[in-house]
Short mmCIF file of C-alpha atoms in Angstrom, two decimals:
data_model
loop_
_atom_site.label_atom_id
_atom_site.label_comp_id
_atom_site.label_asym_id
_atom_site.label_seq_id
_atom_site.Cartn_x
_atom_site.Cartn_y
_atom_site.Cartn_z
CA GLY X 1 -3.35 -12.83 13.44
CA GLU X 2 -1.64 -12.01 10.20
CA ASN X 3 0.79 -9.23 10.79
CA VAL X 4 3.68 -7.27 9.36
CA GLU X 5 5.70 -5.19 11.80
CA GLN X 6 7.94 -2.38 10.54
CA HIS X 7 10.62 -0.45 12.35
CA PRO X 8 11.52 2.32 12.85
CA SER X 9 8.49 4.52 12.28
CA THR X 10 10.71 7.51 11.61
CA LEU X 11 14.36 7.55 10.54
CA SER X 12 16.66 10.52 9.96
CA VAL X 13 20.04 10.03 8.28
CA GLN X 14 22.66 12.36 6.98
CA GLU X 15 22.88 12.71 3.22
CA GLY X 16 25.38 10.17 1.96
CA ASP X 17 24.90 7.77 4.86
CA SER X 18 23.00 4.47 4.71
CA ALA X 19 19.45 3.81 5.89
CA VAL X 20 18.06 0.50 7.02
CA ILE X 21 14.39 -0.36 7.59
CA LYS X 22 13.37 -3.68 9.09
CA CYS X 23 10.22 -5.76 8.91
CA THR X 24 9.01 -8.97 10.41
CA TYR X 25 6.08 -11.09 9.31
CA SER X 26 3.99 -13.78 10.98
CA ASP X 27 3.05 -16.31 8.30
CA SER X 28 5.80 -18.75 7.39
CA ALA X 29 3.98 -19.43 4.08
CA SER X 30 4.61 -15.88 2.87
CA ASN X 31 6.67 -15.92 -0.32
CA TYR X 32 6.56 -12.44 -1.76
CA PHE X 33 7.93 -9.29 -0.10
CA PRO X 34 7.63 -5.99 -1.94
CA TRP X 35 8.83 -2.55 -0.79
CA TYR X 36 6.97 0.61 -1.74
CA LYS X 37 7.97 4.24 -1.62
CA GLN X 38 5.32 6.94 -1.12
CA GLU X 39 6.09 10.55 -1.84
CA LEU X 40 3.88 13.36 -0.53
CA GLY X 41 0.52 13.46 -2.23
CA LYS X 42 1.18 10.37 -4.37
CA GLY X 43 0.27 6.75 -4.23
CA PRO X 44 2.92 4.21 -3.22
CA GLN X 45 5.27 2.96 -5.92
CA LEU X 46 7.15 -0.37 -5.98
CA ILE X 47 10.89 0.13 -5.63
CA ILE X 48 12.11 -3.44 -5.14
CA ASP X 49 10.70 -6.84 -4.25
CA ILE X 50 12.05 -10.22 -3.27
CA ARG X 51 10.68 -13.73 -3.39
CA SER X 52 11.32 -16.47 -0.89
CA ASN X 53 13.67 -18.40 -3.11
CA VAL X 54 16.41 -15.78 -2.77
CA GLY X 55 18.08 -14.22 0.22
CA GLU X 56 19.17 -10.92 -1.22
CA LYS X 57 18.42 -8.66 -4.15
CA LYS X 58 20.13 -5.45 -5.24
CA ASP X 59 19.21 -2.61 -7.58
CA GLN X 60 21.78 0.22 -7.67
CA ARG X 61 21.65 1.92 -4.24
CA ILE X 62 18.78 -0.22 -2.94
CA ALA X 63 19.05 -3.78 -1.58
CA VAL X 64 16.67 -6.07 0.23
CA THR X 65 17.62 -9.04 2.39
CA LEU X 66 15.34 -11.87 3.47
CA ASN X 67 15.77 -14.27 6.38
CA LYS X 68 13.00 -16.84 6.07
CA THR X 69 14.02 -18.72 9.21
CA ALA X 70 13.69 -15.61 11.37
CA LYS X 71 10.80 -14.26 9.27
CA HIS X 72 12.34 -10.88 8.75
CA PHE X 73 13.41 -8.78 5.82
CA SER X 74 15.16 -5.47 5.48
CA LEU X 75 15.58 -2.58 3.06
CA HIS X 76 19.00 -1.03 2.71
CA ILE X 77 19.53 2.32 0.96
CA THR X 78 23.16 3.35 0.52
CA GLU X 79 24.60 6.79 -0.34
CA THR X 80 21.29 8.42 0.51
CA GLN X 81 20.19 11.47 -1.45
CA PRO X 82 17.56 14.17 -0.74
CA GLU X 83 15.14 12.53 -3.16
CA ASP X 84 15.12 9.42 -0.95
CA SER X 85 13.09 11.34 1.58
CA ALA X 86 9.66 9.65 1.60
CA VAL X 87 7.57 7.05 3.44
CA TYR X 88 8.59 3.47 2.83
CA PHE X 89 6.27 0.51 3.26
CA CYS X 90 7.24 -3.16 3.48
CA ALA X 91 4.69 -5.81 2.69
CA ALA X 92 4.33 -9.59 2.73
CA SER X 93 1.99 -11.97 1.00
CA ILE X 94 -0.10 -13.65 3.66
CA SER X 95 -2.69 -16.21 2.63
CA ASP X 96 -4.16 -14.60 -0.49
CA LYS X 97 -3.53 -11.02 0.56
CA ILE X 98 -0.68 -8.52 0.66
CA ILE X 99 -0.33 -7.09 4.15
CA PHE X 100 1.51 -3.79 4.53
CA GLY X 101 3.59 -2.53 7.43
CA LYS X 102 2.72 0.82 8.98
CA GLY X 103 5.49 2.63 7.13
CA THR X 104 8.78 4.39 7.87
CA ARG X 105 9.15 8.11 7.31
CA LEU X 106 12.70 8.63 6.08
CA HIS X 107 14.22 12.12 6.34
CA ILE X 108 17.52 12.80 4.58
CA LEU X 109 19.33 15.58 6.39
CA PRO X 110 21.50 18.01 4.40
CA GLY W 1 0.81 4.34 -20.92
CA ALA W 2 -1.85 5.61 -18.54
CA GLY W 3 -1.58 4.64 -14.93
CA VAL W 4 -4.30 4.07 -12.37
CA SER W 5 -6.53 7.07 -12.03
CA GLN W 6 -8.90 7.98 -9.22
CA SER W 7 -11.62 10.56 -8.88
CA PRO W 8 -12.31 12.81 -7.24
CA SER W 9 -8.86 13.74 -5.87
CA ASN W 10 -10.50 15.44 -2.91
CA LYS W 11 -13.97 15.06 -1.43
CA VAL W 12 -15.45 16.94 1.51
CA THR W 13 -18.81 15.70 2.71
CA GLU W 14 -21.06 16.14 5.66
CA LYS W 15 -21.48 13.44 8.25
CA GLY W 16 -24.34 11.13 7.28
CA LYS W 17 -24.08 11.65 3.52
CA ASP W 18 -23.14 8.90 1.04
CA VAL W 19 -20.02 9.14 -1.14
CA GLU W 20 -18.78 7.32 -4.20
CA LEU W 21 -15.10 7.02 -5.08
CA ARG W 22 -14.01 5.95 -8.51
CA CYS W 23 -11.02 3.96 -9.71
CA ASP W 24 -9.89 3.39 -13.29
CA PRO W 25 -7.28 0.61 -13.29
CA ILE W 26 -4.59 0.02 -15.90
CA SER W 27 -6.14 -1.49 -18.99
CA GLY W 28 -5.73 -5.29 -18.99
CA HIS W 29 -5.07 -5.61 -15.25
CA THR W 30 -7.27 -8.36 -13.84
CA ALA W 31 -6.79 -7.54 -10.17
CA LEU W 32 -7.99 -4.43 -8.39
CA TYR W 33 -7.55 -3.44 -4.75
CA TRP W 34 -8.88 -0.74 -2.44
CA TYR W 35 -6.98 0.46 0.62
CA ARG W 36 -7.53 3.08 3.24
CA GLN W 37 -4.72 5.20 4.57
CA SER W 38 -5.43 7.24 7.69
CA LEU W 39 -3.15 10.12 8.62
CA GLY W 40 0.33 8.79 9.39
CA GLN W 41 -0.86 5.19 9.18
CA GLY W 42 -0.13 2.28 6.88
CA LEU W 43 -2.28 0.84 4.16
CA GLU W 44 -5.38 -0.89 5.45
CA PHE W 45 -6.71 -3.47 3.01
CA LEU W 46 -10.38 -3.05 2.20
CA ILE W 47 -11.37 -5.22 -0.77
CA TYR W 48 -9.81 -7.19 -3.65
CA PHE W 49 -11.27 -8.07 -7.06
CA GLN W 50 -9.71 -10.74 -9.21
CA GLY W 51 -11.16 -11.34 -12.63
CA ASN W 52 -14.64 -12.84 -12.45
CA SER W 53 -14.14 -14.34 -8.99
CA ALA W 54 -16.19 -13.24 -5.99
CA PRO W 55 -14.36 -10.27 -4.40
CA ASP W 56 -12.54 -10.63 -1.10
CA LYS W 57 -14.41 -8.22 1.13
CA SER W 58 -12.72 -9.30 4.33
CA GLY W 59 -11.16 -5.87 4.93
CA LEU W 60 -14.33 -3.77 4.74
CA PRO W 61 -14.67 -2.17 8.20
CA SER W 62 -18.50 -2.11 8.28
CA ASP W 63 -21.58 -2.74 6.20
CA ARG W 64 -21.61 0.96 5.32
CA PHE W 65 -18.77 0.17 2.91
CA SER W 66 -19.29 -1.55 -0.40
CA ALA W 67 -17.53 -1.79 -3.74
CA GLU W 68 -18.33 -2.86 -7.26
CA ARG W 69 -16.23 -3.54 -10.30
CA THR W 70 -18.20 -3.34 -13.51
CA GLY W 71 -17.12 -5.18 -16.63
CA GLY W 72 -13.84 -6.15 -15.03
CA SER W 73 -12.58 -2.60 -15.29
CA VAL W 74 -13.77 0.50 -13.43
CA SER W 75 -14.45 0.16 -9.72
CA THR W 76 -16.56 2.26 -7.36
CA LEU W 77 -16.16 2.32 -3.60
CA THR W 78 -19.32 3.53 -1.85
CA ILE W 79 -19.48 4.67 1.76
CA GLN W 80 -23.00 5.16 3.13
CA ARG W 81 -23.91 7.40 6.05
CA THR W 82 -20.35 8.68 6.34
CA GLN W 83 -18.83 9.18 9.79
CA GLN W 84 -15.91 11.40 10.80
CA GLU W 85 -13.71 8.32 11.36
CA ASP W 86 -14.10 7.56 7.64
CA SER W 87 -11.86 10.58 6.87
CA ALA W 88 -8.78 9.20 5.19
CA VAL W 89 -7.06 8.77 1.84
CA TYR W 90 -8.61 5.98 -0.20
CA LEU W 91 -6.08 4.33 -2.52
CA CYS W 92 -6.84 2.07 -5.43
CA ALA W 93 -4.29 -0.26 -7.04
CA SER W 94 -4.32 -2.70 -9.88
CA SER W 95 -2.05 -5.54 -10.89
CA LEU W 96 -1.71 -7.65 -14.01
CA VAL W 97 -2.48 -11.02 -12.51
CA GLY W 98 -3.09 -10.83 -8.76
CA GLN W 99 -1.40 -11.26 -5.42
CA GLY W 100 2.35 -11.72 -5.74
CA ASP W 101 2.38 -9.25 -8.61
CA GLU W 102 3.43 -5.61 -8.57
CA GLN W 103 0.61 -3.32 -7.59
CA TYR W 104 0.28 0.00 -9.33
CA PHE W 105 -1.32 2.60 -7.16
CA GLY W 106 -3.45 5.58 -8.07
CA PRO W 107 -2.90 9.00 -6.44
CA GLY W 108 -5.76 8.40 -4.00
CA THR W 109 -8.92 10.27 -3.02
CA ARG W 110 -8.67 12.35 0.13
CA LEU W 111 -12.02 12.12 1.93
CA THR W 112 -12.90 14.57 4.67
CA VAL W 113 -16.10 14.08 6.61
CA THR W 114 -17.17 17.19 8.53
#
């Protein structure tokens, strides 16, 4: 069925290092791939998104790459800071819905 | 401007009781979504309203769950005869146009069924 797989479920990185979260999707017709950040006690918030007509998008320390052939996309956070600690969700448009991955809990270690 | 608001923020109810959760979307947003987030889990799609179209109810887990959106604005998610497995955070989101558009999430309602 329609599916978005996200890995890893938990990630710990040293402050200043980079973090990478990877997702795969099942529907080749998917064309919109947002990433959301959820801080404790809050709703998710969009941090970056990419559409299928581009392979990479960057916004300051955050970048997303998309490989449509392999049906996977990744979030890259460089120079991580304590405020990057949160749960990150990838998502993909599948049919007429947005399907979310199960999330990655990112811990930034001092 | 004001974001998506949800009420109550927390709800504790006894098994078997009915509950109503409210969502006020951002003014002018035509699309509204409900999701369920169980502890440590991802976002489970429940229902999607788009303008005056019939809602997409394909994510509702049982017939105990229902939702309405009155006047294209406020939405209410109703859970009848609550069960302990209904305990979760219920998140509402709205977007300007629909799928493929940024979704703005509310803070959620934490439901605990005892």
